[in-house]
Coordinates of C-alpha atoms in Angstrom, one line a residue:
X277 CA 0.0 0.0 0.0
X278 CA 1.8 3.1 -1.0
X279 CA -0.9 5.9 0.5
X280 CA -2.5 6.4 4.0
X281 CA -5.7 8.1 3.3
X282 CA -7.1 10.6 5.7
X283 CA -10.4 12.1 5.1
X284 CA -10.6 14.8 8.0
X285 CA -12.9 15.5 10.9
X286 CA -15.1 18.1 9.1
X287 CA -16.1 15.9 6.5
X288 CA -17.5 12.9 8.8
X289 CA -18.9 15.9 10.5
X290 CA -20.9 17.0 7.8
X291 CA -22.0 13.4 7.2
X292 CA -23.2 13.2 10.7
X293 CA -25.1 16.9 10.1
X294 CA -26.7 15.7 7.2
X295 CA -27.9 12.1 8.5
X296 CA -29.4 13.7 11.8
X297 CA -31.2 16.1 9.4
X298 CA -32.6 13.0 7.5
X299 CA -33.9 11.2 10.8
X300 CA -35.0 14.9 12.0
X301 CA -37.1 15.2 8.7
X302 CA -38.5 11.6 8.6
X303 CA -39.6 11.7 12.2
X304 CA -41.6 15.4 11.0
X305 CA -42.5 13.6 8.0
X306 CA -44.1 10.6 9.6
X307 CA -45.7 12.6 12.0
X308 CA -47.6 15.4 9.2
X309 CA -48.1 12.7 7.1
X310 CA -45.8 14.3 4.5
X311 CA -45.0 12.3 1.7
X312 CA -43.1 14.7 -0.3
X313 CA -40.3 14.7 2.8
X314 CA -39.4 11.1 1.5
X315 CA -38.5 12.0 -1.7
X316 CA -35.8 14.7 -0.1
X317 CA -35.1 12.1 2.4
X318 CA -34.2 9.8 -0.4
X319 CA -31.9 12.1 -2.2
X320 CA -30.0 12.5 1.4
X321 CA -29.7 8.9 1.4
X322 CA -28.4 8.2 -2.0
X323 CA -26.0 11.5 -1.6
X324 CA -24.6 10.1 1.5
X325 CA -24.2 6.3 0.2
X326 CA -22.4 7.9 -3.3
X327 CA -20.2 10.4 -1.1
X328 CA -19.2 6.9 1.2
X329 CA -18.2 5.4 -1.9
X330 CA -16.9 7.5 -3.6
X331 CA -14.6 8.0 -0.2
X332 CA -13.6 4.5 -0.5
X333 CA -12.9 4.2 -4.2
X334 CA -10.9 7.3 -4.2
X335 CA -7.2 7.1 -4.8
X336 CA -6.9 3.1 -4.6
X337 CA -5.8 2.8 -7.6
X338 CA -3.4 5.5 -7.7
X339 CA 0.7 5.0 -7.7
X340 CA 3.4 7.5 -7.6
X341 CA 6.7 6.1 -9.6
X342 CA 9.3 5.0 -7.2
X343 CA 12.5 3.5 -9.0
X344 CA 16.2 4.0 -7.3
X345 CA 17.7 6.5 -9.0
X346 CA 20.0 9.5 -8.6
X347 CA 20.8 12.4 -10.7
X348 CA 24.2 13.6 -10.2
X349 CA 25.1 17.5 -10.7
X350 CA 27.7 20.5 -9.8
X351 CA 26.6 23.4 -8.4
X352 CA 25.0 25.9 -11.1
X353 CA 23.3 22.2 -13.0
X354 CA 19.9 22.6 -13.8
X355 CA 17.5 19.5 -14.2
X356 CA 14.1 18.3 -14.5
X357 CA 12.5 15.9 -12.2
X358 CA 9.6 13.6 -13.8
X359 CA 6.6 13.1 -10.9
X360 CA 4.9 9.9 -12.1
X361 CA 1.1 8.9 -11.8
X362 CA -0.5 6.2 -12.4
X363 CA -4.8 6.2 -12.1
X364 CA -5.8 2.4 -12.1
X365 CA -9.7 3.5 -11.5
X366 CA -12.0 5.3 -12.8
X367 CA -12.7 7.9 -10.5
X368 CA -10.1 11.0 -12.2
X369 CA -8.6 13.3 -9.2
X370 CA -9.2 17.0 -10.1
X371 CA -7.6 19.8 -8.8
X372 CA -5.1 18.3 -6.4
X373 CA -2.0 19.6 -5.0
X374 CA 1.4 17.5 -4.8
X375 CA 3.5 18.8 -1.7
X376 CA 6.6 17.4 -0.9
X377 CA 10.2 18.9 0.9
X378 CA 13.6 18.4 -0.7
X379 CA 16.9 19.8 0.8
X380 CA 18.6 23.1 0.2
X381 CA 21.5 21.4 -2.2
X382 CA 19.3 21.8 -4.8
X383 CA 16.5 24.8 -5.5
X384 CA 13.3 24.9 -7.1
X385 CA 12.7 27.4 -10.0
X386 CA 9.0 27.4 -9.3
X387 CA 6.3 25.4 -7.0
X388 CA 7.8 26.9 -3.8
X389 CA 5.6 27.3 -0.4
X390 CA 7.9 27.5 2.0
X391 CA 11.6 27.3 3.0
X392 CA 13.8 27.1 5.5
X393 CA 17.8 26.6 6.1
X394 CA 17.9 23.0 5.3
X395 CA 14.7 22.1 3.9
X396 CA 12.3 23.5 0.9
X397 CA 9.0 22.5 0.4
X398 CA 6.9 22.7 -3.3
X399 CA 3.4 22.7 -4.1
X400 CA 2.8 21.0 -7.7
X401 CA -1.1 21.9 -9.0
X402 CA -1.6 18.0 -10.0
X403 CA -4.9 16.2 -12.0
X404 CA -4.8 12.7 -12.5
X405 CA -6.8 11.3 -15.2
X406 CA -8.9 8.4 -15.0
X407 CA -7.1 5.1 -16.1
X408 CA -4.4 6.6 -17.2
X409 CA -0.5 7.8 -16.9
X410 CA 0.1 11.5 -15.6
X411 CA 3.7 13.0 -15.5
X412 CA 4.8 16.6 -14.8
X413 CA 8.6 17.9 -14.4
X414 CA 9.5 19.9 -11.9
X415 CA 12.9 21.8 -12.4
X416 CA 15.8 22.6 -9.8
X417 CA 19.0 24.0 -10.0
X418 CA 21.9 22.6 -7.6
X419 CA 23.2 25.2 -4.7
X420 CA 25.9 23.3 -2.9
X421 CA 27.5 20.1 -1.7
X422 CA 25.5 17.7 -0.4
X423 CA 22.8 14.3 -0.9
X424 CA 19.2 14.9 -0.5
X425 CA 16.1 13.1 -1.1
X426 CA 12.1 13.8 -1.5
X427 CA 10.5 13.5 1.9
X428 CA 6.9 14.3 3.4
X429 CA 5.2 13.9 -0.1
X430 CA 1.4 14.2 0.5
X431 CA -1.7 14.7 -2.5
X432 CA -4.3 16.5 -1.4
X433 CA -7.8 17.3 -3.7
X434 CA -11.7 18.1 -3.2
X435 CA -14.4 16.1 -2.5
X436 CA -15.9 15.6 -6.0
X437 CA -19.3 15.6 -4.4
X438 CA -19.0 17.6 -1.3
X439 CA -15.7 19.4 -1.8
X440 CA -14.2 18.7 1.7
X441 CA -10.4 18.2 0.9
X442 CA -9.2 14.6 1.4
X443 CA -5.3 13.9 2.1
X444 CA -3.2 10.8 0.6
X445 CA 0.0 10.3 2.7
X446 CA 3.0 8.6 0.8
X447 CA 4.1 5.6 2.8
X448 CA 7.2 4.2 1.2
X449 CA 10.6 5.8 1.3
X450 CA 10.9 7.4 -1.9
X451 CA 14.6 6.2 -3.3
X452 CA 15.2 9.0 -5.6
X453 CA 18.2 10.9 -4.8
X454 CA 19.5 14.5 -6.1
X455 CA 23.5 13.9 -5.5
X456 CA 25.6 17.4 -5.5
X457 CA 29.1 17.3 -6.4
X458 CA 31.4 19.7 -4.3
X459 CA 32.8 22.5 -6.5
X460 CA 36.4 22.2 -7.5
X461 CA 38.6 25.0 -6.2
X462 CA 42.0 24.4 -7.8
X463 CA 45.3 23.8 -5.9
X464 CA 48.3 25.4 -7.7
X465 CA 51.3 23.9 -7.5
X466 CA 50.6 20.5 -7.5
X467 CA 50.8 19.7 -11.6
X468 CA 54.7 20.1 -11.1
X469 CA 54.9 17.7 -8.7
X470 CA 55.9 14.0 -9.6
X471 CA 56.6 11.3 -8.1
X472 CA 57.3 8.1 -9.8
X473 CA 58.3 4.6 -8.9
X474 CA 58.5 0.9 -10.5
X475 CA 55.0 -0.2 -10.4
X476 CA 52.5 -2.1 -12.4
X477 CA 51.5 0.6 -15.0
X478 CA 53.0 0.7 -18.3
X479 CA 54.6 3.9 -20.0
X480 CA 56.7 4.3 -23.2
X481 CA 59.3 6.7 -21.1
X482 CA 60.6 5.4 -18.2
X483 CA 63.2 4.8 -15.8
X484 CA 61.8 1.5 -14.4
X485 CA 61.8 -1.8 -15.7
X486 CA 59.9 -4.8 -15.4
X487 CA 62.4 -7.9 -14.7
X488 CA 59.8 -10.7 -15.3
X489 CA 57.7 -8.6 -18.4
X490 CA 60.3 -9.1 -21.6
X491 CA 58.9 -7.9 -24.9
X492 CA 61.3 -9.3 -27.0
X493 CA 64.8 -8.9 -28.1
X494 CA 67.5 -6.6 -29.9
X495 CA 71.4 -7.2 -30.2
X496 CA 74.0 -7.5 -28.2
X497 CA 76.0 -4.0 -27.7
X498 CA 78.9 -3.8 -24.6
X499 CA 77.5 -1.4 -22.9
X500 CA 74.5 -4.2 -21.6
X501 CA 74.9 -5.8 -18.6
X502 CA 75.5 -9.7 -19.2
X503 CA 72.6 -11.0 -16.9
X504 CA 70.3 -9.2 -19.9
X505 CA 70.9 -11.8 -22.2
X506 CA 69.2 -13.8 -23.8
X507 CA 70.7 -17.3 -24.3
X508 CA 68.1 -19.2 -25.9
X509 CA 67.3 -16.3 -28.3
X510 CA 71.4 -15.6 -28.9
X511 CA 71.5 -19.5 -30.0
X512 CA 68.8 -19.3 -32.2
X513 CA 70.1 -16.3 -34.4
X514 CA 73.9 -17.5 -33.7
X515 CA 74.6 -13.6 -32.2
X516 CA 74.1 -12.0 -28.8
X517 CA 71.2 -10.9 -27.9
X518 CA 69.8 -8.7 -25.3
X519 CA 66.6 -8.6 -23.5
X520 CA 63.9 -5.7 -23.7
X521 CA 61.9 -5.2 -20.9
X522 CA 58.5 -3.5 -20.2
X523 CA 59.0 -0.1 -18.9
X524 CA 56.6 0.3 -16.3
X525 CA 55.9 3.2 -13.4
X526 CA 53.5 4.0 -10.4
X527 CA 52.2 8.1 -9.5
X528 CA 50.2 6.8 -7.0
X529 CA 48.2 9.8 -5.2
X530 CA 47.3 9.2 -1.2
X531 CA 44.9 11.7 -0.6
X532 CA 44.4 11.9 3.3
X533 CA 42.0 14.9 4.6
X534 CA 41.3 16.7 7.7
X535 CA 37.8 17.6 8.3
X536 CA 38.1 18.7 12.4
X537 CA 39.7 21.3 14.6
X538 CA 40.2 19.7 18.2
X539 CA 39.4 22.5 20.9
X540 CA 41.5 22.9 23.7
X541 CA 39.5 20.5 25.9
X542 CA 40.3 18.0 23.3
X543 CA 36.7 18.0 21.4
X544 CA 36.3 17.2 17.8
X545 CA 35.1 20.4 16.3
X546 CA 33.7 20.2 12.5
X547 CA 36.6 22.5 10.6
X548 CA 34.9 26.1 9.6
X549 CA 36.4 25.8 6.0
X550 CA 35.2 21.9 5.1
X551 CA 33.8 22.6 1.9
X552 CA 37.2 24.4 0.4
X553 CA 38.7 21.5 1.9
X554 CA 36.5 19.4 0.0
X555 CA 36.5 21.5 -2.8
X556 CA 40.5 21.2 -2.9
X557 CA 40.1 17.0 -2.6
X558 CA 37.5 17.0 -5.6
X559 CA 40.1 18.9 -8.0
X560 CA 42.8 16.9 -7.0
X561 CA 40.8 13.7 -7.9
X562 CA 39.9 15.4 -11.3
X563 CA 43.9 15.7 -12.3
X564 CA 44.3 13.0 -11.1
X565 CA 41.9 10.7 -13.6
X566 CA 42.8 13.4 -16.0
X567 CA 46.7 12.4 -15.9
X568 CA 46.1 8.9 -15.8
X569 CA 47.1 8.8 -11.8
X570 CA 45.6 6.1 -9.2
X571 CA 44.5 8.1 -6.2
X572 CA 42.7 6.8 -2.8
X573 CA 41.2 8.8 -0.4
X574 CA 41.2 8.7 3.6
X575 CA 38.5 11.3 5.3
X576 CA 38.0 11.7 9.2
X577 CA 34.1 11.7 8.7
X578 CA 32.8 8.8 10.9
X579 CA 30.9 6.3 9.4
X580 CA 29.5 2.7 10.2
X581 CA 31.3 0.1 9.6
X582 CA 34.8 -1.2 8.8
X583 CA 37.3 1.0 8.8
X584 CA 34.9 3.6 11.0
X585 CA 36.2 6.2 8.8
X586 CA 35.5 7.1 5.0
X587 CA 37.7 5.4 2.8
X588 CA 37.8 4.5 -1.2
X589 CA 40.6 2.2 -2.2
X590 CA 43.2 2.6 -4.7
X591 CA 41.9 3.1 -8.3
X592 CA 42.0 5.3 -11.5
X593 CA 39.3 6.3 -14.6
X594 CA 36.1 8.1 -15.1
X595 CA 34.4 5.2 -12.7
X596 CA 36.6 5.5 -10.0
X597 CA 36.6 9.7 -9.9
X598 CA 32.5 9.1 -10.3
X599 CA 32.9 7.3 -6.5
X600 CA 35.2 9.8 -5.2
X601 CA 33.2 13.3 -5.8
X602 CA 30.2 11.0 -4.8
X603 CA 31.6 9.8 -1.5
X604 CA 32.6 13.4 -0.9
X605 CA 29.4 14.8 -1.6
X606 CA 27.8 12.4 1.1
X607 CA 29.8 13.9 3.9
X608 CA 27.2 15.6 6.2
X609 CA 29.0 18.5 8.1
X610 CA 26.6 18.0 10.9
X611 CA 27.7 14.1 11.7
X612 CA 30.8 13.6 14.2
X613 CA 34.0 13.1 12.8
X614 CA 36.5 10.6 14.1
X615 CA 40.0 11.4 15.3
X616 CA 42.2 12.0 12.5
X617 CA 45.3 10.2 14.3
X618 CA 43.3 6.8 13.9
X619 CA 43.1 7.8 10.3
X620 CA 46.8 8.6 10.3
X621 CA 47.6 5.0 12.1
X622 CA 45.4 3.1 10.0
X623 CA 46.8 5.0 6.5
X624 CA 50.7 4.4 7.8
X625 CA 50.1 1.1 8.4
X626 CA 48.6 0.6 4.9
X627 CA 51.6 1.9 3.2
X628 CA 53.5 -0.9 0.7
X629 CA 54.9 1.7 -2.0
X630 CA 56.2 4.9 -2.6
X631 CA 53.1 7.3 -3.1
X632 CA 52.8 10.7 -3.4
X633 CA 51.0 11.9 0.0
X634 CA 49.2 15.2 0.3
X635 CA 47.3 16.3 3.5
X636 CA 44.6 18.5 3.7
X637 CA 43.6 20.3 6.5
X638 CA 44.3 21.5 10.1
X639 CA 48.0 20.4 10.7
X640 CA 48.7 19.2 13.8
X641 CA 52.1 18.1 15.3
X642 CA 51.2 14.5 14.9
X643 CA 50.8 15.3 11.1
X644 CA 54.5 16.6 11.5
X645 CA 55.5 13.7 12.9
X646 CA 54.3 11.2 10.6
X647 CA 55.6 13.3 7.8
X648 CA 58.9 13.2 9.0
X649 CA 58.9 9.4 9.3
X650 CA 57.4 9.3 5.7
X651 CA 60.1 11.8 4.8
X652 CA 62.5 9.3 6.0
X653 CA 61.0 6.4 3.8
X654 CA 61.4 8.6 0.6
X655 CA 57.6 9.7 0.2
X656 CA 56.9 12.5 -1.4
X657 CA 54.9 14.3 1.1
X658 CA 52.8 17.6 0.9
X659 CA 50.7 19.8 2.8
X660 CA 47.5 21.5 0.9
X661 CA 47.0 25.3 2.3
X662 CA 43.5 27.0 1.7
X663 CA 44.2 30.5 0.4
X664 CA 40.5 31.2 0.2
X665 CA 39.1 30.6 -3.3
X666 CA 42.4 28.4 -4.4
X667 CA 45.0 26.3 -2.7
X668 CA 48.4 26.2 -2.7
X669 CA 51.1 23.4 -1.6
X670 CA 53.7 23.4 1.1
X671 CA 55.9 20.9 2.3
X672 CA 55.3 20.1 5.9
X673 CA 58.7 20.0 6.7
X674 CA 59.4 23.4 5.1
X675 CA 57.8 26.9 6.1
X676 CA 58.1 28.1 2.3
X677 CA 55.4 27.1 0.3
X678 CA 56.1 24.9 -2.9
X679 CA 54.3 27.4 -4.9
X680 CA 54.2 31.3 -5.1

């Protein structure tokens, strides 16, 4: 059952009015002797019975479309969102009004009632046709970071016979989601750093080498070590020849954020510039699949689960940058982060190659610390600083920044 139908006090009031008129008049008309008062007794009767009816017909065969699905957006997008009706009966529904609330990331162009700081809610003027499909758009325009869905959605319409309004609460959770990407904010400096180390990927220009990866063969010259030959190749073409391996390389980005400030007594306070921060992370994963990079990200926003923290693995391409700006855009600034030292542990611990490691956010001395050991163990390490509207990078071992 998707609707809760609710048919309000003042119309089983006025039902109640109009039967004790009917046993008022037939009581006066048995008494007079009039026979006319059973004809209008009659038509009280039969209005009555239709209105009951017509009560419990009314909006059971109606259903409002309710498929999983999410439209994804930067701030400034504009889209259209399709309401979907389906009238199984007879009985048309004229004049209604579709109310529902949706979240300030996005904003209506039209249909608005009412808003508030985290909540807006529309009125759609809505008919639904007998037996038939009904669809109307409703457009929005996204305002910031952030997920939000439709909630509170309610149809109300007259009485066709007595024009009392009657209510139809939606029931189910409605799965459609309107998913905000953060906006990027760029971080100069960081397309001159590189960082590169024998890995898995394959590049035409490399310093590393693939041992157990030959593709193929080429002569003998003296200046080639003798463990590069190849003997059984050599013996075939009665010269020296010379293994040629697969050049290969890893620019592996680690990108570990910061979203708290701890206060002096050691509380966890949300950090007042989270969404540059964010902003900054969303860029970073955009050059990233742009260049061809593997990045990962590590955020201090506490979450159920295992690790208690969010956390996307290792991975590169339009896919994988699709999961990061939508795992970013999920953060809610008003949940409770987690210590960003069990981040810190758990990220350390999770180190088995050379990366390229940039930190965003409030740096503490713990942050110094680990950069220091990570220093030690030839990682390229970097701080990101918010400058307002851009970013710039710094190494945390170093009061100079790396850029400017």
């Amino acid at each position: 059952m998707q609707w809760r139908k609710e048919l309000g006090s003042s119309l089983t009031q006025s039902y109640d009015k109009v039967l004790a008129f009917s046993l008022i008049l037939l009581f006066t008309s048995l008494v007079f002797n009039r026979s006319a008062a059973f004809i209008m007794i009659g038509a009280v009767v039969a209005f009555v019975s239709f209105s009951l009816i017509y009560d419990r017909l009314i909006g059971k065969g109606l259903t409002f479309q309710n498929e999983k699905q999410a439209y994804k957006m930067f701030p400034g997008d504009r889209i259209e969102i399709p309401l979907s009706f389906e009238n199984q009966s007879r009985l048309p529904i004229i004049n209604g009004r579709f109310q529902f609330k949706v979240g300030s990331e996005v904003q209506g162009e039209k249909y608005v009632v009412s808003q508030g700081d985290e909540w807006t809610r529309y009125e759609v003027p809505l008919t639904v046709v007998e037996r038939g499909k009904t669809e109307w758009y409703v457009p929005f325009e996204a305002k910031r970071r952030g997920v939000t869905i439709i909630r509170d959605i309610h149809y109300s319409f007259p009485h066709l016979l007595n024009f009392h309004e009657i209510f139809l609460y939606y029931l189910p959770f409605h799965r459609l989601e309107l998913i905000v990407y953060p906006k990027p904010l760029p971080v100069y400096g960081i397309e001159e750093r590189n960082h590169m180390t024998l890995g898995s990927q394959q590049a035409r220009l490399s310093p590393f080498e693939d041992p157990v990866s030959p593709m193929g063969t080429r002569d003998y010259t003296s200046s080639d070590p003798f463990h590069r030959i190849h003997w059984k190749a050599s013996a075939r073409k009665q010269t020296l020849q010379t293994k040629v391996l697969e050049k290969n390389w890893d620019h592996t980005w680690s990108i570990v954020i910061n979203l708290t400030d701890p206060s002096l007594g050691g509380h966890l306070n949300v950090a007042s510039n989270i969404e540059a921060v964010l902003s900054y992370a969303a860029y970073m994963c955009q050059l990233a699949t742009k260049k061809g990079y593997p990045f990962e990200l590590y955020i201090n926003a506490r979450k159920i689960g295992n690790p208690p923290f969010y956390y996307l693995p290792e991975g590169s391409g339009k896919e994988h940058l699709q999961k990061a700006l939508e795992l970013i855009a999920r953060i809610k600034t008003r949940e409770l982060g987690i210590s960003f030292s069990v981040v810190l542990h758990r990220f350390d611990h999770q180190l088995y190659k050379p990366k390229t490691i940039f930190l965003l956010g409030e740096q503490t001395e713990e942050v110094k610390r680990y950069a220091h050991k990570w220093n030690r163990q030839k990682f390229r390490v970097y701080t990101v600083q918010d400058q307002g509207d851009f970013a710039t990078l710094r190494d945390p071992l170093e009061k100079e920044d790396v850029y400017g």
